[in-house]
Short mmCIF file of C-alpha atoms and ligand atoms in Angstrom, two decimals:
data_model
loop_
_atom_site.label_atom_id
_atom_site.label_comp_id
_atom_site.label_asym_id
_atom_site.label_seq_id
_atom_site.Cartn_x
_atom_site.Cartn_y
_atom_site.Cartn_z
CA UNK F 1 -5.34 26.61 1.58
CA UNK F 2 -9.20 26.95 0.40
CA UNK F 3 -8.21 24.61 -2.71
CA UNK F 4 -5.55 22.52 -0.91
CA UNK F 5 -8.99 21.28 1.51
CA UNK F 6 -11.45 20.65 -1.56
CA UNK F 7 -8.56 18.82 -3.19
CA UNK F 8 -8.78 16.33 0.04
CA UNK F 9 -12.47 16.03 -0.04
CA UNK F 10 -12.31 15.91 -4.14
CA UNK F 11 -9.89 12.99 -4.05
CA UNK F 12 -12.21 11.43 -1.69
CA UNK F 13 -15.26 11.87 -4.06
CA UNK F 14 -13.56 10.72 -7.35
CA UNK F 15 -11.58 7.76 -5.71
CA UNK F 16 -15.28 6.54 -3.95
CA UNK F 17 -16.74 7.22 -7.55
CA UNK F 18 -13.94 4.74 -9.35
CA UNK F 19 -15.01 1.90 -6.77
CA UNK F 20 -18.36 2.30 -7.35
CA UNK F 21 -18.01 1.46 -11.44
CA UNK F 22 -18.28 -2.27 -11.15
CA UNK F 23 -15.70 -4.74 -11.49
CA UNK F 24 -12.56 -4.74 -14.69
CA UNK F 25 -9.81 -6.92 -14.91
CA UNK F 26 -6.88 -6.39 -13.28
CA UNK F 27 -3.62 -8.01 -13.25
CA UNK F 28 -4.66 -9.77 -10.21
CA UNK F 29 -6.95 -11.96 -12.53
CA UNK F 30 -3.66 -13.11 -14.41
CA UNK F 31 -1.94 -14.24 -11.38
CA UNK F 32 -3.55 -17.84 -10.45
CA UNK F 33 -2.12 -20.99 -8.36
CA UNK F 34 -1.47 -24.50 -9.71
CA UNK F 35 -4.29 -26.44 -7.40
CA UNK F 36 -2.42 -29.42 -5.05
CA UNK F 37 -5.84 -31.36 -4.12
CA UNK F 38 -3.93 -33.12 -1.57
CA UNK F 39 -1.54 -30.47 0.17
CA UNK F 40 -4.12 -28.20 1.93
CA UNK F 41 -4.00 -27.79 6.03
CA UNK F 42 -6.51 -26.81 8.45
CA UNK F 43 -7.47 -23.21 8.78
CA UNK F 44 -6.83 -24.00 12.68
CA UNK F 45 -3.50 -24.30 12.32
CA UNK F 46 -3.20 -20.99 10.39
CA UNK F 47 -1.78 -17.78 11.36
CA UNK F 48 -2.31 -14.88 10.41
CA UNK F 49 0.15 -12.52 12.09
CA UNK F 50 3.13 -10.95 10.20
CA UNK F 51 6.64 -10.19 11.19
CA UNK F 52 7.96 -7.06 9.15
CA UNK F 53 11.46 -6.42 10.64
CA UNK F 54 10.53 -5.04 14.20
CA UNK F 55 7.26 -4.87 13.39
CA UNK F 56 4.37 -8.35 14.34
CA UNK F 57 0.79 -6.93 12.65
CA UNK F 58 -1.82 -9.38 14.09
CA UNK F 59 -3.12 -10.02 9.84
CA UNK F 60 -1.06 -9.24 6.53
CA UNK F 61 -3.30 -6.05 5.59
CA UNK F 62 -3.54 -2.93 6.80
CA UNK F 63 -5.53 0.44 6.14
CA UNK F 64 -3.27 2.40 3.49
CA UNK F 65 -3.06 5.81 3.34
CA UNK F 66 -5.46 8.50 2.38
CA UNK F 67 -6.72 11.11 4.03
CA UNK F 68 -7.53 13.94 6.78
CA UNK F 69 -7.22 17.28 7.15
CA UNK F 70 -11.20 18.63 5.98
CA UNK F 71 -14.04 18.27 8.34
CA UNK F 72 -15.68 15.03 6.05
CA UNK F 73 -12.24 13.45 5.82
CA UNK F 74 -11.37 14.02 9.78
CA UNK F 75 -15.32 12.06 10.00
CA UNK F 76 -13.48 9.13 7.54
CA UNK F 77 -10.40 8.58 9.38
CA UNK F 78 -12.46 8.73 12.47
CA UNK F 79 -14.14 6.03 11.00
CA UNK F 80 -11.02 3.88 9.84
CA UNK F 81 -9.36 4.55 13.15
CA UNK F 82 -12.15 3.08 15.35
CA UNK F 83 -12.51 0.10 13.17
CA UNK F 84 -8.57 -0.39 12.89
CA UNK F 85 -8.59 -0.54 17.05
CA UNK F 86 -11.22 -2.86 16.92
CA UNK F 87 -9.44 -5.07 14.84
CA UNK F 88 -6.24 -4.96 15.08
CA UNK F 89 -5.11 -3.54 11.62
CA UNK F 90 -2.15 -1.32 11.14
CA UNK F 91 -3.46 2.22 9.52
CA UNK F 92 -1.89 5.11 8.35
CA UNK F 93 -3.28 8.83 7.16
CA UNK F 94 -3.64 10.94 4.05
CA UNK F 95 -0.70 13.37 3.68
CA UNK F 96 -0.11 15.25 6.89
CA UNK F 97 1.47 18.57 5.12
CA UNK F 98 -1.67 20.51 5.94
CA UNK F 99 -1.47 19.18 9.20
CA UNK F 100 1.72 20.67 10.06
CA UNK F 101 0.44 24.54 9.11
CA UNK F 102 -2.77 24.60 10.46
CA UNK F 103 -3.82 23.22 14.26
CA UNK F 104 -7.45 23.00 12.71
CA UNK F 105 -6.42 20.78 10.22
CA UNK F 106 -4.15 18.89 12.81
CA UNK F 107 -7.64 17.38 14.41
CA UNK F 108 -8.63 15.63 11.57
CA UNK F 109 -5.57 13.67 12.16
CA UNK F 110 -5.12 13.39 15.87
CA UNK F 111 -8.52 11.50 16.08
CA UNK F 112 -7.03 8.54 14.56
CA UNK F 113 -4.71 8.80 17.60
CA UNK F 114 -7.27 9.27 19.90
CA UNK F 115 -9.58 6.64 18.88
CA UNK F 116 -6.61 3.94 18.70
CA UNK F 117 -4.42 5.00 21.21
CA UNK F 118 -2.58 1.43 21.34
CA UNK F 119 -2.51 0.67 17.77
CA UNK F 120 -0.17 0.55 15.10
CA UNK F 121 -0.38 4.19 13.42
CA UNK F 122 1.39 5.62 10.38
CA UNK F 123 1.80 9.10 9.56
CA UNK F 124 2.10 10.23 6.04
CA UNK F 125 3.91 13.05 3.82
CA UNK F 126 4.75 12.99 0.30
CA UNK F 127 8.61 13.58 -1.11
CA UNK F 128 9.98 17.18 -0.69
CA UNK F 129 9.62 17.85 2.28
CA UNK F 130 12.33 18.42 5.42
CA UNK F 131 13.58 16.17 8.20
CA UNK F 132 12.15 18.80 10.56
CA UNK F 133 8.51 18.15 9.01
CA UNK F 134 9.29 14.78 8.91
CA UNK F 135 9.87 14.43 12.97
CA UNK F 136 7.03 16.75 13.66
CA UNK F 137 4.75 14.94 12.00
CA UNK F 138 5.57 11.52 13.62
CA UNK F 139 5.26 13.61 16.72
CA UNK F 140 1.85 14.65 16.00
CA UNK F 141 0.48 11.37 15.69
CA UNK F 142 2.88 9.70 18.15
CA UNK F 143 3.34 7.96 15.06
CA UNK F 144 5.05 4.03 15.20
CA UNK F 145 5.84 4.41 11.50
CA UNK F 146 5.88 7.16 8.75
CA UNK F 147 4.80 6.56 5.05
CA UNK F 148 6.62 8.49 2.58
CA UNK F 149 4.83 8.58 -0.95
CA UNK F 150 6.52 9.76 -3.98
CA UNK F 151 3.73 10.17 -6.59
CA UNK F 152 6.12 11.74 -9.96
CA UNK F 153 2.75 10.55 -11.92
CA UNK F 154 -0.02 12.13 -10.10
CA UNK F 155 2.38 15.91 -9.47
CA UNK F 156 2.41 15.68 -13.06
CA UNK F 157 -1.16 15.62 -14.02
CA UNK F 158 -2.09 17.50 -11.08
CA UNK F 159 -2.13 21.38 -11.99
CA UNK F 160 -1.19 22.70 -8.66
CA UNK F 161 1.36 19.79 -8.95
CA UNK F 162 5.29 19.76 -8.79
CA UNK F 163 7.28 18.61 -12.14
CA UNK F 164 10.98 18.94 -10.42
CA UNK F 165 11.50 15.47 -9.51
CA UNK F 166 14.98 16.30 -9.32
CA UNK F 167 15.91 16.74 -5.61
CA UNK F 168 13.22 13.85 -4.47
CA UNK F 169 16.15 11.19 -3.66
CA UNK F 170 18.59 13.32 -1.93
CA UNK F 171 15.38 14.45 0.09
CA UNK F 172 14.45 11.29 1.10
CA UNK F 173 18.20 10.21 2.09
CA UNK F 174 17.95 13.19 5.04
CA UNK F 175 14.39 11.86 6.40
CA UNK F 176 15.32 8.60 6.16
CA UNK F 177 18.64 9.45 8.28
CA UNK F 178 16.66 11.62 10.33
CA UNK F 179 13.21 10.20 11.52
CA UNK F 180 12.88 9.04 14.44
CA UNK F 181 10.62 5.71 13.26
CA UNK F 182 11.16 3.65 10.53
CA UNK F 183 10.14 5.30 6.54
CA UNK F 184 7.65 3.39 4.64
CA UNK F 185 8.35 4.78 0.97
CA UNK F 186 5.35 4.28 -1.52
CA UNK F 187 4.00 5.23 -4.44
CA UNK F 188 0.21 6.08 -4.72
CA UNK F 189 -0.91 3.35 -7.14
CA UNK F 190 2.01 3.66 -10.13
CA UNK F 191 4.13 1.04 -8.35
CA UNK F 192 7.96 0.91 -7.67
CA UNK F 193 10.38 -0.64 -10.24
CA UNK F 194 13.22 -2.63 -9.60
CA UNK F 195 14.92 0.43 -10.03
CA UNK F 196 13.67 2.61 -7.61
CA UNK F 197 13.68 -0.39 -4.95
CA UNK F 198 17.31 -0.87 -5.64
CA UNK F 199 18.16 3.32 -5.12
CA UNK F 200 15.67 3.31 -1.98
CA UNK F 201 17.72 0.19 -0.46
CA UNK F 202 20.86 1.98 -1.17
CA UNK F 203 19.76 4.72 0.56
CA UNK F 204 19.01 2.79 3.30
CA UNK F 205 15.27 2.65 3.30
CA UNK F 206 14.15 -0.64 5.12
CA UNK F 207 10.59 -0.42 4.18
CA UNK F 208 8.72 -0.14 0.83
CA UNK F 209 5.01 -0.48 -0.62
CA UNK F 210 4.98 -0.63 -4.08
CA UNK F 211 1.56 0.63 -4.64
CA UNK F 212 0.77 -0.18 -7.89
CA UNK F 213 -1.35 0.30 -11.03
CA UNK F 214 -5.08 -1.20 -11.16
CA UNK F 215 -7.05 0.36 -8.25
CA UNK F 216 -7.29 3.80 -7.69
CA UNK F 217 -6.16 5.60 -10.56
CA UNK F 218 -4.61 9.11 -9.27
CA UNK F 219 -4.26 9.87 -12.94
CA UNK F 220 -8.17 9.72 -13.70
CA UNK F 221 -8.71 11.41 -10.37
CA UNK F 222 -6.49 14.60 -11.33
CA UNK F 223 -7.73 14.65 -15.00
CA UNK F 224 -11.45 14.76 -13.80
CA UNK F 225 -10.41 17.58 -11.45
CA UNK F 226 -8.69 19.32 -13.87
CA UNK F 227 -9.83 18.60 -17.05
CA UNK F 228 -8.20 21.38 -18.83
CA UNK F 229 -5.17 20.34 -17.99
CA UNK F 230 -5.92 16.60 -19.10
CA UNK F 231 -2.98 14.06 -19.14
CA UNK F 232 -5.24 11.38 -20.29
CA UNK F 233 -2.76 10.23 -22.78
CA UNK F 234 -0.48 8.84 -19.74
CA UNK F 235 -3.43 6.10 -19.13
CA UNK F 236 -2.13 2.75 -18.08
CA UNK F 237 0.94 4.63 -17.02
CA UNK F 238 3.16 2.35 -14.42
CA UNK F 239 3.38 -1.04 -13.33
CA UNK F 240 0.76 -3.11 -11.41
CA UNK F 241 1.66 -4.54 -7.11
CA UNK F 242 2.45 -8.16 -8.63
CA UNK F 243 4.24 -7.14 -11.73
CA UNK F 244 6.31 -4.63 -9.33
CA UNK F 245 6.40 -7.66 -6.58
CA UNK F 246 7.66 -10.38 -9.48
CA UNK F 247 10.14 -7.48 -10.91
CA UNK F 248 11.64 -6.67 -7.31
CA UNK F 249 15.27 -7.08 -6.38
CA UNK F 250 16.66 -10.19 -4.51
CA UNK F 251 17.55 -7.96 -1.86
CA UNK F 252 13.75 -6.94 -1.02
CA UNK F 253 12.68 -10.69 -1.12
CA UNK F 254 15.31 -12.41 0.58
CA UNK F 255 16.76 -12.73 3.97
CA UNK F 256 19.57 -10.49 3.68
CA UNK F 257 22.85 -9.52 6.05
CA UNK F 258 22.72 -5.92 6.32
CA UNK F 259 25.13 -3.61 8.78
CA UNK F 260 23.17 -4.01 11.94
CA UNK F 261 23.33 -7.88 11.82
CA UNK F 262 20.93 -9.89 9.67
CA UNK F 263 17.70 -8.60 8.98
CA UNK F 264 15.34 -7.62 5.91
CA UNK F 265 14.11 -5.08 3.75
CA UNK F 266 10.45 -5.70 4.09
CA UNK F 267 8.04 -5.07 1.20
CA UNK F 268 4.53 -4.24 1.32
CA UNK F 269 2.16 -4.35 -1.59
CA UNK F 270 -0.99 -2.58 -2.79
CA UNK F 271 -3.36 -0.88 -5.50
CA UNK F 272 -6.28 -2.33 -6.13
CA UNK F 273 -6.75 -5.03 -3.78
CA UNK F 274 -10.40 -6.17 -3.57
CA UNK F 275 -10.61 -9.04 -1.48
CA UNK F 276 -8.60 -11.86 0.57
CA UNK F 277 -7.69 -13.78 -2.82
CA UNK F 278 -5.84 -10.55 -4.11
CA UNK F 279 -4.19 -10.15 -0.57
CA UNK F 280 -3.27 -14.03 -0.73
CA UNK F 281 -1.87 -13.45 -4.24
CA UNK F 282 0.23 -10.59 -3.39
CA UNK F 283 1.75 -12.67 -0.18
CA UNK F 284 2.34 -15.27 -2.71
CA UNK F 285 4.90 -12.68 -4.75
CA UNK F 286 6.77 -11.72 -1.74
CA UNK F 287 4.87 -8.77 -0.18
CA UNK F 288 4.83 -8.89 3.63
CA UNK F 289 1.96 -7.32 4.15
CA UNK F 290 -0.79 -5.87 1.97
CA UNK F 291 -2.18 -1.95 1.95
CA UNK F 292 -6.15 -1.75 1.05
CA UNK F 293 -7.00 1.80 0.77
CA UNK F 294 -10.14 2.31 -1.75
CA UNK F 295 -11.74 -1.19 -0.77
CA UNK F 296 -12.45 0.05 2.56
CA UNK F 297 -12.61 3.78 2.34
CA UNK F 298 -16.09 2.56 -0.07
CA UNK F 299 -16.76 0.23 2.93
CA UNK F 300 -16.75 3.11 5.74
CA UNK F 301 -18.41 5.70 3.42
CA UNK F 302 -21.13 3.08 2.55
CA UNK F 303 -21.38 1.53 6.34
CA UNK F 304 -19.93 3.54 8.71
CA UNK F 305 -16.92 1.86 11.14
CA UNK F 306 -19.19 -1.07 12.15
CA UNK F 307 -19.18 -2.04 8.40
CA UNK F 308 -15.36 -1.91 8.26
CA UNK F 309 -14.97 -4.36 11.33
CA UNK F 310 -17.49 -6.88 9.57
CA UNK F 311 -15.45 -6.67 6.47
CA UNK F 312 -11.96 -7.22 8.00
CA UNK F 313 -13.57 -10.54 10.28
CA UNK F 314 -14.83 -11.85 6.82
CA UNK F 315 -11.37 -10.96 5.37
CA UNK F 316 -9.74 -12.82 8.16
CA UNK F 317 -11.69 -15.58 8.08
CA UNK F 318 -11.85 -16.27 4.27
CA UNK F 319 -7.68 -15.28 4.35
CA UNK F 320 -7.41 -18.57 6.51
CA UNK F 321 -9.27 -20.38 4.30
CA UNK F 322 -7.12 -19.30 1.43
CA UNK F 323 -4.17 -20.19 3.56
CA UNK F 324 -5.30 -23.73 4.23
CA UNK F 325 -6.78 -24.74 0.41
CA UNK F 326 -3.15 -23.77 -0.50
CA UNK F 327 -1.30 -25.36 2.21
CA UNK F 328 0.12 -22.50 4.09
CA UNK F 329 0.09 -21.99 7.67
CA UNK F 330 2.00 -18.86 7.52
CA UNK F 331 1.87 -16.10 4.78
CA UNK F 332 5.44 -16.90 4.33
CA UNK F 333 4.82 -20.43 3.12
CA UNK F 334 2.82 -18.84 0.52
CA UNK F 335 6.22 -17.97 -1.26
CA UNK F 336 6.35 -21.99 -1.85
CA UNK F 337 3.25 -22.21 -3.96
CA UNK F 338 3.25 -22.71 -7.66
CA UNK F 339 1.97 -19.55 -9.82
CA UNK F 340 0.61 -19.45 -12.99
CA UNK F 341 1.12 -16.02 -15.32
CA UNK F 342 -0.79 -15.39 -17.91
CA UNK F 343 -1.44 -12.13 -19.62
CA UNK F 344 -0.37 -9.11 -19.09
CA UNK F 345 1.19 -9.94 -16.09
CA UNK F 346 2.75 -13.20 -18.08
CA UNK F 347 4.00 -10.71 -20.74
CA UNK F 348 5.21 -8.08 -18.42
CA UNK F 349 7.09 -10.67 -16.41
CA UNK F 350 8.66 -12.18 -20.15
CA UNK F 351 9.63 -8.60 -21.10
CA UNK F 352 11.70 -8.26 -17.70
CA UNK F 353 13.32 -11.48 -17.87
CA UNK F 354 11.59 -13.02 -15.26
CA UNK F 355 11.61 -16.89 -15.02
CA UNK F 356 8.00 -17.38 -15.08
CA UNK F 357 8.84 -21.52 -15.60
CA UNK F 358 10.38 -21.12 -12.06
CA UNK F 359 7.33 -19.13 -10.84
CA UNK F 360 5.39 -22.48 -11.99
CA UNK F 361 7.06 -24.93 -10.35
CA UNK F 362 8.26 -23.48 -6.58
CA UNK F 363 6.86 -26.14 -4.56
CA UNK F 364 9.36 -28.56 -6.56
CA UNK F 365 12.49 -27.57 -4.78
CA UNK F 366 11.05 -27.95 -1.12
C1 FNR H 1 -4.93 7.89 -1.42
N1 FNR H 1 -3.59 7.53 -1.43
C2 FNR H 1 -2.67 8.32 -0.75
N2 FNR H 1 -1.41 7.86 -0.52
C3 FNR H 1 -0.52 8.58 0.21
O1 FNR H 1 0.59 8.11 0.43
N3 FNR H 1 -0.87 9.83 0.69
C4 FNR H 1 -2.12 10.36 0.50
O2 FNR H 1 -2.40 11.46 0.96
C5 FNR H 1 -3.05 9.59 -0.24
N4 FNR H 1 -4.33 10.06 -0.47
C6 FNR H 1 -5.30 9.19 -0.94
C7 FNR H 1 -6.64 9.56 -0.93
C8 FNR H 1 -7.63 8.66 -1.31
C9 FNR H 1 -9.06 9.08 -1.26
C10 FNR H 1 -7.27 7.36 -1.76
C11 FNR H 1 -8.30 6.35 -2.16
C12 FNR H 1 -5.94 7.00 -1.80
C13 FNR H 1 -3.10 6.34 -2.16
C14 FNR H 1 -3.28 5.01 -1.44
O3 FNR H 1 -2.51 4.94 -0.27
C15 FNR H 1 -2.88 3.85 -2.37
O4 FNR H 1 -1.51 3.95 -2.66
C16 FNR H 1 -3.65 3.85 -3.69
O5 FNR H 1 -4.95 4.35 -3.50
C17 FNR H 1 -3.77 2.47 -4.29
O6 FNR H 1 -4.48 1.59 -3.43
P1 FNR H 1 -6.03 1.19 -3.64
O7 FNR H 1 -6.83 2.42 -3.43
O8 FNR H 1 -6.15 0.71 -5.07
O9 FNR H 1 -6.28 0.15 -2.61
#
């Protein structure tokens, strides 16, 4: 248990120490939008809320999962919580496994109930685990939502990790059947492929963040733990959130007709998000809504909760501004604009067979 709580509290170190290392290019910076001088609206008209499914979130990003369950990372989600109630934002928690052993432990998560008793809350446990942990961890946190994360990349790097991957899907099929709220699934910043997507819808899963490559790197994190056991030579493993948004089944962008009438598959996007334009960008590829996790766990370290709230106003106001220089009054519009790939992201989206050309020229067919 003794290393299980410095792993939380060395996670939180490593992953404040990446943000602090200045800026690098990211495949957000090959993503850009063909400028219409004459199509923007006014930021007035804009807004900002989200439908995902059952779900209206009052702005399209939310506070992504990370952490809880030491006494400096119960003081952090304290933080996130009372800025999330103040604003508005969706948030979910670090892993609750501890959580669900140890009613000490169990605080560090509870305050984010108890500081935001009305807002939108996600729990948070990785693959492998039961149903029954599954409901009593929603439970805990009176949870509206519960993020699942499978994270093959970072078990495998990670010395105290898992390497039986085997049994993850089945797994997943019985909490999905059995919890009581909807299951986010997500990865931890190696992204989902098309793949993956296509096995979680067929499982039934209604609600996926493809948490990709570019922010937070989990693998640098467990190597500078562990650096005996280094996996270094994985580096640049996975896929970034746009490649993974641009490379995403039909099914997870489109309206759909599924059992229960019509509805979606929703699909939320993050890893390494910095500011409104990435958020904007990943709307633009089809996410729903946007996760932000090591943007603004740097933001409450640095400036407490207060800092947090001034952040997401500036994020909210800027995001309208976005919305209205490109012509969009809701995020969904955004899927109308006219992208640009270059790079990595250009080359990744040529080696899937993606019809970048398309991409280029969506504003055409309206
Ligand atoms: C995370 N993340 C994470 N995800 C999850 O599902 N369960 C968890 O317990 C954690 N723990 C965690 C701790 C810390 C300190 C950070 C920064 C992140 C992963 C997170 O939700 C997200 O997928 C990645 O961090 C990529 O997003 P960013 O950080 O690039 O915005």
């Amino acid at each position: 248990k003794a290393s299980r709580a410095s792993r939380k509290d060395d996670h939180v170190r490593l992953a404040s120490a990446q943000q602090t290392e200045g800026p690098r290019r990211t495949d957000f910076d090959d993503l850009e939008f063909v400028h219409h001088a004459l199509s923007g609206t006014n930021p007035e008209l804009v807004d900002l809320s989200v439908e995902l499914g059952e779900w209206t979130w009052p702005t399209p990003f939310y506070v992504n999962g990370m952490t809880g369950g030491t006494e400096t990372t119960a003081k952090i989600n304290r933080d996130l919580a009372i800025a999330a109630a103040e604003t508005g934002l969706p948030m979910a928690c670090g892993s609750m496994s501890v959580a669900l052993e140890d009613a000490e432990a169990a605080k560090g998560f509870t305050v984010i109930r108890e500081e935001n008793p009305d807002g939108f809350v996600m729990g948070n446990l990785g693959a492998g685990r039961s149903a029954d942990d599954a409901r009593r961890a929603v439970e805990l946190l009176n949870a509206d939502a519960l993020q699942l994360h499978i994270n093959p990349v970072q078990e495998t790097a990670m010395p105290e990790g898992t390497r039986d991957f085997s049994t993850w899907l089945s797994g997943l099929e019985d909490i999905v059947a059995a919890c009581p709220v909807p299951v986010v699934v997500k990865e931890v910043g190696f992204g989902l492929s098309r793949r993956t997507l296509q096995l979680l819808a067929d499982i039934g899963v209604q609600y996926a963040d493809v948490s990709g490559a570019g922010g937070t790197d989990f693998l640098r994190i467990e190597n500078d733990r562990s650096p005996a056991e280094d996996f270094s030579m994985l580096t640049g493993f996975g896929q970034s959130a746009l490649a993974c948004l641009l490379d995403a089944p039909s099914e997870w962008t489109t309206e759909t007709t599924m059992d229960d009438g019509v509805s979606n598959r929703v699909l939320l996007a993050s890893g390494g998000v910095r500011n409104p334009y990435d958020v904007v960008k990943a709307l633009a590829c089809g996410a729903r809504a946007v996760g932000v996790a090591g943007t603004f766990l740097q933001t409450v370290l640095d400036h407490g909760p207060g800092g947090l709230v001034e952040l997401v106003r500036t994020w909210q106001t800027q995001t309208s501004a976005l919305f209205a220089l490109l012509g969009a009054q809701r995020s969904t519009d955004l899927t109308a604009t006219d992208l640009l790939t270059r790079g990595r992201l250009g080359e990744f989206a040529r080696l899937r067979g993606i019809d970048v050309t398309a991409l280029s020229h969506r504003s055409d067919v309206l």
